[in-house]
Amino acid sequence: MSVKIEGLRELISNLAKKEDDIIRAAKQGNLAGGKVVMEELKRNVPKSGYSGPNPQARLVDAVTMSGNRTDKGTVESYVAVGFNKSANFRAHIPEFGSISQSPQGYMTKTVQATEGKVAKEMADAIKKVLR
């Protein structure tokens, strides 16, 4: 039994268009999930700043989100949420603690609190694009 497929070029063209839609949907999902994490991180991060002889910006004011990035090894796209360059070197101190400060674990709390919501927001964003 043989099968004859007509319109193979159209089929390949449509699949290529669908692939572009899927990539666009994944990127929109990444941004939606990153936005959820960024907002929760802003709520959880310690609000106080350093106002000594060399004042620093508060960590809550330094929370940022990147655009879509692609991992070169796995070719997966992702969004990074964290702190800008002026604050990233000191963000670990309240998270893990120091000799004179107990750990606050605000990043861990953020990840645990947003796990389900991130998946839902990403799924919703993907569904919007693929309709």
PDB file of C-alpha atoms in Angstrom:
ATOM      1  CA  MET A   1       0.000   0.000   0.000  1.00  0.00           C
ATOM      2  CA  SER A   2       1.417   3.357  -0.949  1.00  0.00           C
ATOM      3  CA  VAL A   3       0.382   6.819   0.080  1.00  0.00           C
ATOM      4  CA  LYS A   4       0.599   9.778  -2.205  1.00  0.00           C
ATOM      5  CA  ILE A   5       0.958  13.142  -0.515  1.00  0.00           C
ATOM      6  CA  GLU A   6      -0.039  16.181  -2.502  1.00  0.00           C
ATOM      7  CA  GLY A   7       0.803  19.696  -1.434  1.00  0.00           C
ATOM      8  CA  LEU A   8       4.035  18.727   0.283  1.00  0.00           C
ATOM      9  CA  ARG A   9       5.500  22.198  -0.238  1.00  0.00           C
ATOM     10  CA  GLU A  10       2.473  23.796   1.369  1.00  0.00           C
ATOM     11  CA  LEU A  11       2.711  21.370   4.267  1.00  0.00           C
ATOM     12  CA  ILE A  12       6.394  22.164   4.838  1.00  0.00           C
ATOM     13  CA  SER A  13       5.693  25.894   4.571  1.00  0.00           C
ATOM     14  CA  ASN A  14       2.877  25.658   7.112  1.00  0.00           C
ATOM     15  CA  LEU A  15       5.047  23.643   9.493  1.00  0.00           C
ATOM     16  CA  ALA A  16       7.805  26.255   9.233  1.00  0.00           C
ATOM     17  CA  LYS A  17       5.288  29.003  10.070  1.00  0.00           C
ATOM     18  CA  LYS A  18       4.024  26.968  13.027  1.00  0.00           C
ATOM     19  CA  GLU A  19       7.600  26.532  14.256  1.00  0.00           C
ATOM     20  CA  ASP A  20       8.037  30.327  14.266  1.00  0.00           C
ATOM     21  CA  ASP A  21       4.766  30.658  16.195  1.00  0.00           C
ATOM     22  CA  ILE A  22       5.939  28.115  18.767  1.00  0.00           C
ATOM     23  CA  ILE A  23       9.259  29.915  19.275  1.00  0.00           C
ATOM     24  CA  ARG A  24       7.447  33.241  19.651  1.00  0.00           C
ATOM     25  CA  ALA A  25       5.026  31.656  22.130  1.00  0.00           C
ATOM     26  CA  ALA A  26       7.898  30.250  24.204  1.00  0.00           C
ATOM     27  CA  LYS A  27       9.532  33.673  24.363  1.00  0.00           C
ATOM     28  CA  GLN A  28       6.270  35.314  25.424  1.00  0.00           C
ATOM     29  CA  GLY A  29       5.875  32.614  28.082  1.00  0.00           C
ATOM     30  CA  ASN A  30       9.377  33.287  29.380  1.00  0.00           C
ATOM     31  CA  LEU A  31       8.645  36.997  29.711  1.00  0.00           C
ATOM     32  CA  ALA A  32       5.331  36.347  31.485  1.00  0.00           C
ATOM     33  CA  GLY A  33       6.966  33.944  33.954  1.00  0.00           C
ATOM     34  CA  GLY A  34       9.894  36.291  34.530  1.00  0.00           C
ATOM     35  CA  LYS A  35       7.558  39.160  35.297  1.00  0.00           C
ATOM     36  CA  VAL A  36       5.842  37.087  38.010  1.00  0.00           C
ATOM     37  CA  VAL A  37       9.190  36.214  39.611  1.00  0.00           C
ATOM     38  CA  MET A  38      10.420  39.815  39.402  1.00  0.00           C
ATOM     39  CA  GLU A  39       7.334  41.204  41.154  1.00  0.00           C
ATOM     40  CA  GLU A  40       7.518  38.579  43.917  1.00  0.00           C
ATOM     41  CA  LEU A  41      11.259  39.191  44.365  1.00  0.00           C
ATOM     42  CA  LYS A  42      10.570  42.910  44.797  1.00  0.00           C
ATOM     43  CA  ARG A  43       8.065  42.038  47.541  1.00  0.00           C
ATOM     44  CA  ASN A  44      10.459  39.658  49.328  1.00  0.00           C
ATOM     45  CA  VAL A  45      13.786  41.473  49.067  1.00  0.00           C
ATOM     46  CA  PRO A  46      14.917  43.417  52.163  1.00  0.00           C
ATOM     47  CA  LYS A  47      13.823  47.054  51.893  1.00  0.00           C
ATOM     48  CA  SER A  48      16.599  48.724  53.855  1.00  0.00           C
ATOM     49  CA  GLY A  49      19.702  50.100  52.204  1.00  0.00           C
ATOM     50  CA  TYR A  50      23.166  51.117  53.283  1.00  0.00           C
ATOM     51  CA  SER A  51      23.457  54.785  54.182  1.00  0.00           C
ATOM     52  CA  GLY A  52      26.952  54.908  55.684  1.00  0.00           C
ATOM     53  CA  PRO A  53      29.916  56.812  54.300  1.00  0.00           C
ATOM     54  CA  ASN A  54      29.477  55.206  50.855  1.00  0.00           C
ATOM     55  CA  PRO A  55      25.670  54.909  50.377  1.00  0.00           C
ATOM     56  CA  GLN A  56      24.367  52.160  48.099  1.00  0.00           C
ATOM     57  CA  ALA A  57      21.051  51.780  46.299  1.00  0.00           C
ATOM     58  CA  ARG A  58      18.484  49.581  48.034  1.00  0.00           C
ATOM     59  CA  LEU A  59      18.290  46.014  46.735  1.00  0.00           C
ATOM     60  CA  VAL A  60      14.570  46.390  46.098  1.00  0.00           C
ATOM     61  CA  ASP A  61      15.329  49.213  43.643  1.00  0.00           C
ATOM     62  CA  ALA A  62      17.933  47.097  41.825  1.00  0.00           C
ATOM     63  CA  VAL A  63      15.720  44.138  40.812  1.00  0.00           C
ATOM     64  CA  THR A  64      15.794  43.672  37.023  1.00  0.00           C
ATOM     65  CA  MET A  65      14.726  41.205  34.358  1.00  0.00           C
ATOM     66  CA  SER A  66      16.605  40.449  31.160  1.00  0.00           C
ATOM     67  CA  GLY A  67      15.072  39.962  27.772  1.00  0.00           C
ATOM     68  CA  ASN A  68      14.926  36.511  26.226  1.00  0.00           C
ATOM     69  CA  ARG A  69      18.302  34.784  26.097  1.00  0.00           C
ATOM     70  CA  THR A  70      19.356  31.503  24.523  1.00  0.00           C
ATOM     71  CA  ASP A  71      21.575  28.945  26.211  1.00  0.00           C
ATOM     72  CA  LYS A  72      24.303  28.022  23.736  1.00  0.00           C
ATOM     73  CA  GLY A  73      24.648  24.481  25.031  1.00  0.00           C
ATOM     74  CA  THR A  74      21.003  23.429  25.093  1.00  0.00           C
ATOM     75  CA  VAL A  75      19.561  26.077  22.731  1.00  0.00           C
ATOM     76  CA  GLU A  76      16.762  26.724  25.243  1.00  0.00           C
ATOM     77  CA  SER A  77      15.473  30.249  25.715  1.00  0.00           C
ATOM     78  CA  TYR A  78      15.140  31.762  29.178  1.00  0.00           C
ATOM     79  CA  VAL A  79      14.770  35.036  31.070  1.00  0.00           C
ATOM     80  CA  ALA A  80      17.082  35.988  33.942  1.00  0.00           C
ATOM     81  CA  VAL A  81      15.677  37.780  36.990  1.00  0.00           C
ATOM     82  CA  GLY A  82      18.090  39.276  39.481  1.00  0.00           C
ATOM     83  CA  PHE A  83      19.887  42.455  40.393  1.00  0.00           C
ATOM     84  CA  ASN A  84      21.656  45.088  38.322  1.00  0.00           C
ATOM     85  CA  LYS A  85      25.442  45.365  38.318  1.00  0.00           C
ATOM     86  CA  SER A  86      25.546  47.951  41.106  1.00  0.00           C
ATOM     87  CA  ALA A  87      23.846  45.606  43.581  1.00  0.00           C
ATOM     88  CA  ASN A  88      24.472  42.010  42.488  1.00  0.00           C
ATOM     89  CA  PHE A  89      27.712  41.688  44.435  1.00  0.00           C
ATOM     90  CA  ARG A  90      25.898  42.253  47.752  1.00  0.00           C
ATOM     91  CA  ALA A  91      22.596  40.441  47.126  1.00  0.00           C
ATOM     92  CA  HIS A  92      23.961  37.197  48.580  1.00  0.00           C
ATOM     93  CA  ILE A  93      24.634  38.681  52.026  1.00  0.00           C
ATOM     94  CA  PRO A  94      21.004  38.958  53.192  1.00  0.00           C
ATOM     95  CA  GLU A  95      20.141  35.711  51.378  1.00  0.00           C
ATOM     96  CA  PHE A  96      22.786  33.516  53.034  1.00  0.00           C
ATOM     97  CA  GLY A  97      23.703  35.700  56.023  1.00  0.00           C
ATOM     98  CA  SER A  98      27.052  36.833  57.338  1.00  0.00           C
ATOM     99  CA  ILE A  99      29.009  36.649  60.560  1.00  0.00           C
ATOM    100  CA  SER A 100      26.805  39.369  62.046  1.00  0.00           C
ATOM    101  CA  GLN A 101      23.526  38.798  60.150  1.00  0.00           C
ATOM    102  CA  SER A 102      21.308  35.746  60.038  1.00  0.00           C
ATOM    103  CA  PRO A 103      20.128  34.502  56.617  1.00  0.00           C
ATOM    104  CA  GLN A 104      16.800  35.853  55.368  1.00  0.00           C
ATOM    105  CA  GLY A 105      16.366  33.485  52.417  1.00  0.00           C
ATOM    106  CA  TYR A 106      14.329  35.929  50.323  1.00  0.00           C
ATOM    107  CA  MET A 107      15.385  34.390  46.994  1.00  0.00           C
ATOM    108  CA  THR A 108      14.485  30.890  48.169  1.00  0.00           C
ATOM    109  CA  LYS A 109      11.094  32.150  49.378  1.00  0.00           C
ATOM    110  CA  THR A 110      10.505  33.815  46.014  1.00  0.00           C
ATOM    111  CA  VAL A 111      11.231  30.640  44.045  1.00  0.00           C
ATOM    112  CA  GLN A 112       8.999  28.535  46.272  1.00  0.00           C
ATOM    113  CA  ALA A 113       6.145  31.070  46.246  1.00  0.00           C
ATOM    114  CA  THR A 114       6.085  31.585  42.476  1.00  0.00           C
ATOM    115  CA  GLU A 115       6.548  28.034  41.207  1.00  0.00           C
ATOM    116  CA  GLY A 116       2.901  27.332  40.399  1.00  0.00           C
ATOM    117  CA  LYS A 117       2.031  30.857  39.324  1.00  0.00           C
ATOM    118  CA  VAL A 118       4.948  31.018  36.882  1.00  0.00           C
ATOM    119  CA  ALA A 119       3.830  27.813  35.166  1.00  0.00           C
ATOM    120  CA  LYS A 120       0.251  29.134  34.905  1.00  0.00           C
ATOM    121  CA  GLU A 121       1.309  32.531  33.513  1.00  0.00           C
ATOM    122  CA  MET A 122       3.648  30.893  31.010  1.00  0.00           C
ATOM    123  CA  ALA A 123       0.907  28.521  29.859  1.00  0.00           C
ATOM    124  CA  ASP A 124      -1.570  31.403  29.490  1.00  0.00           C
ATOM    125  CA  ALA A 125       0.908  33.464  27.441  1.00  0.00           C
ATOM    126  CA  ILE A 126       1.682  30.485  25.191  1.00  0.00           C
ATOM    127  CA  LYS A 127      -2.017  29.797  24.630  1.00  0.00           C
ATOM    128  CA  LYS A 128      -2.601  33.437  23.611  1.00  0.00           C
ATOM    129  CA  VAL A 129       0.111  33.306  20.965  1.00  0.00           C
ATOM    130  CA  LEU A 130      -0.848  29.900  19.543  1.00  0.00           C
ATOM    131  CA  ARG A 131      -4.556  30.657  19.074  1.00  0.00           C
TER     132      ARG A 131
END
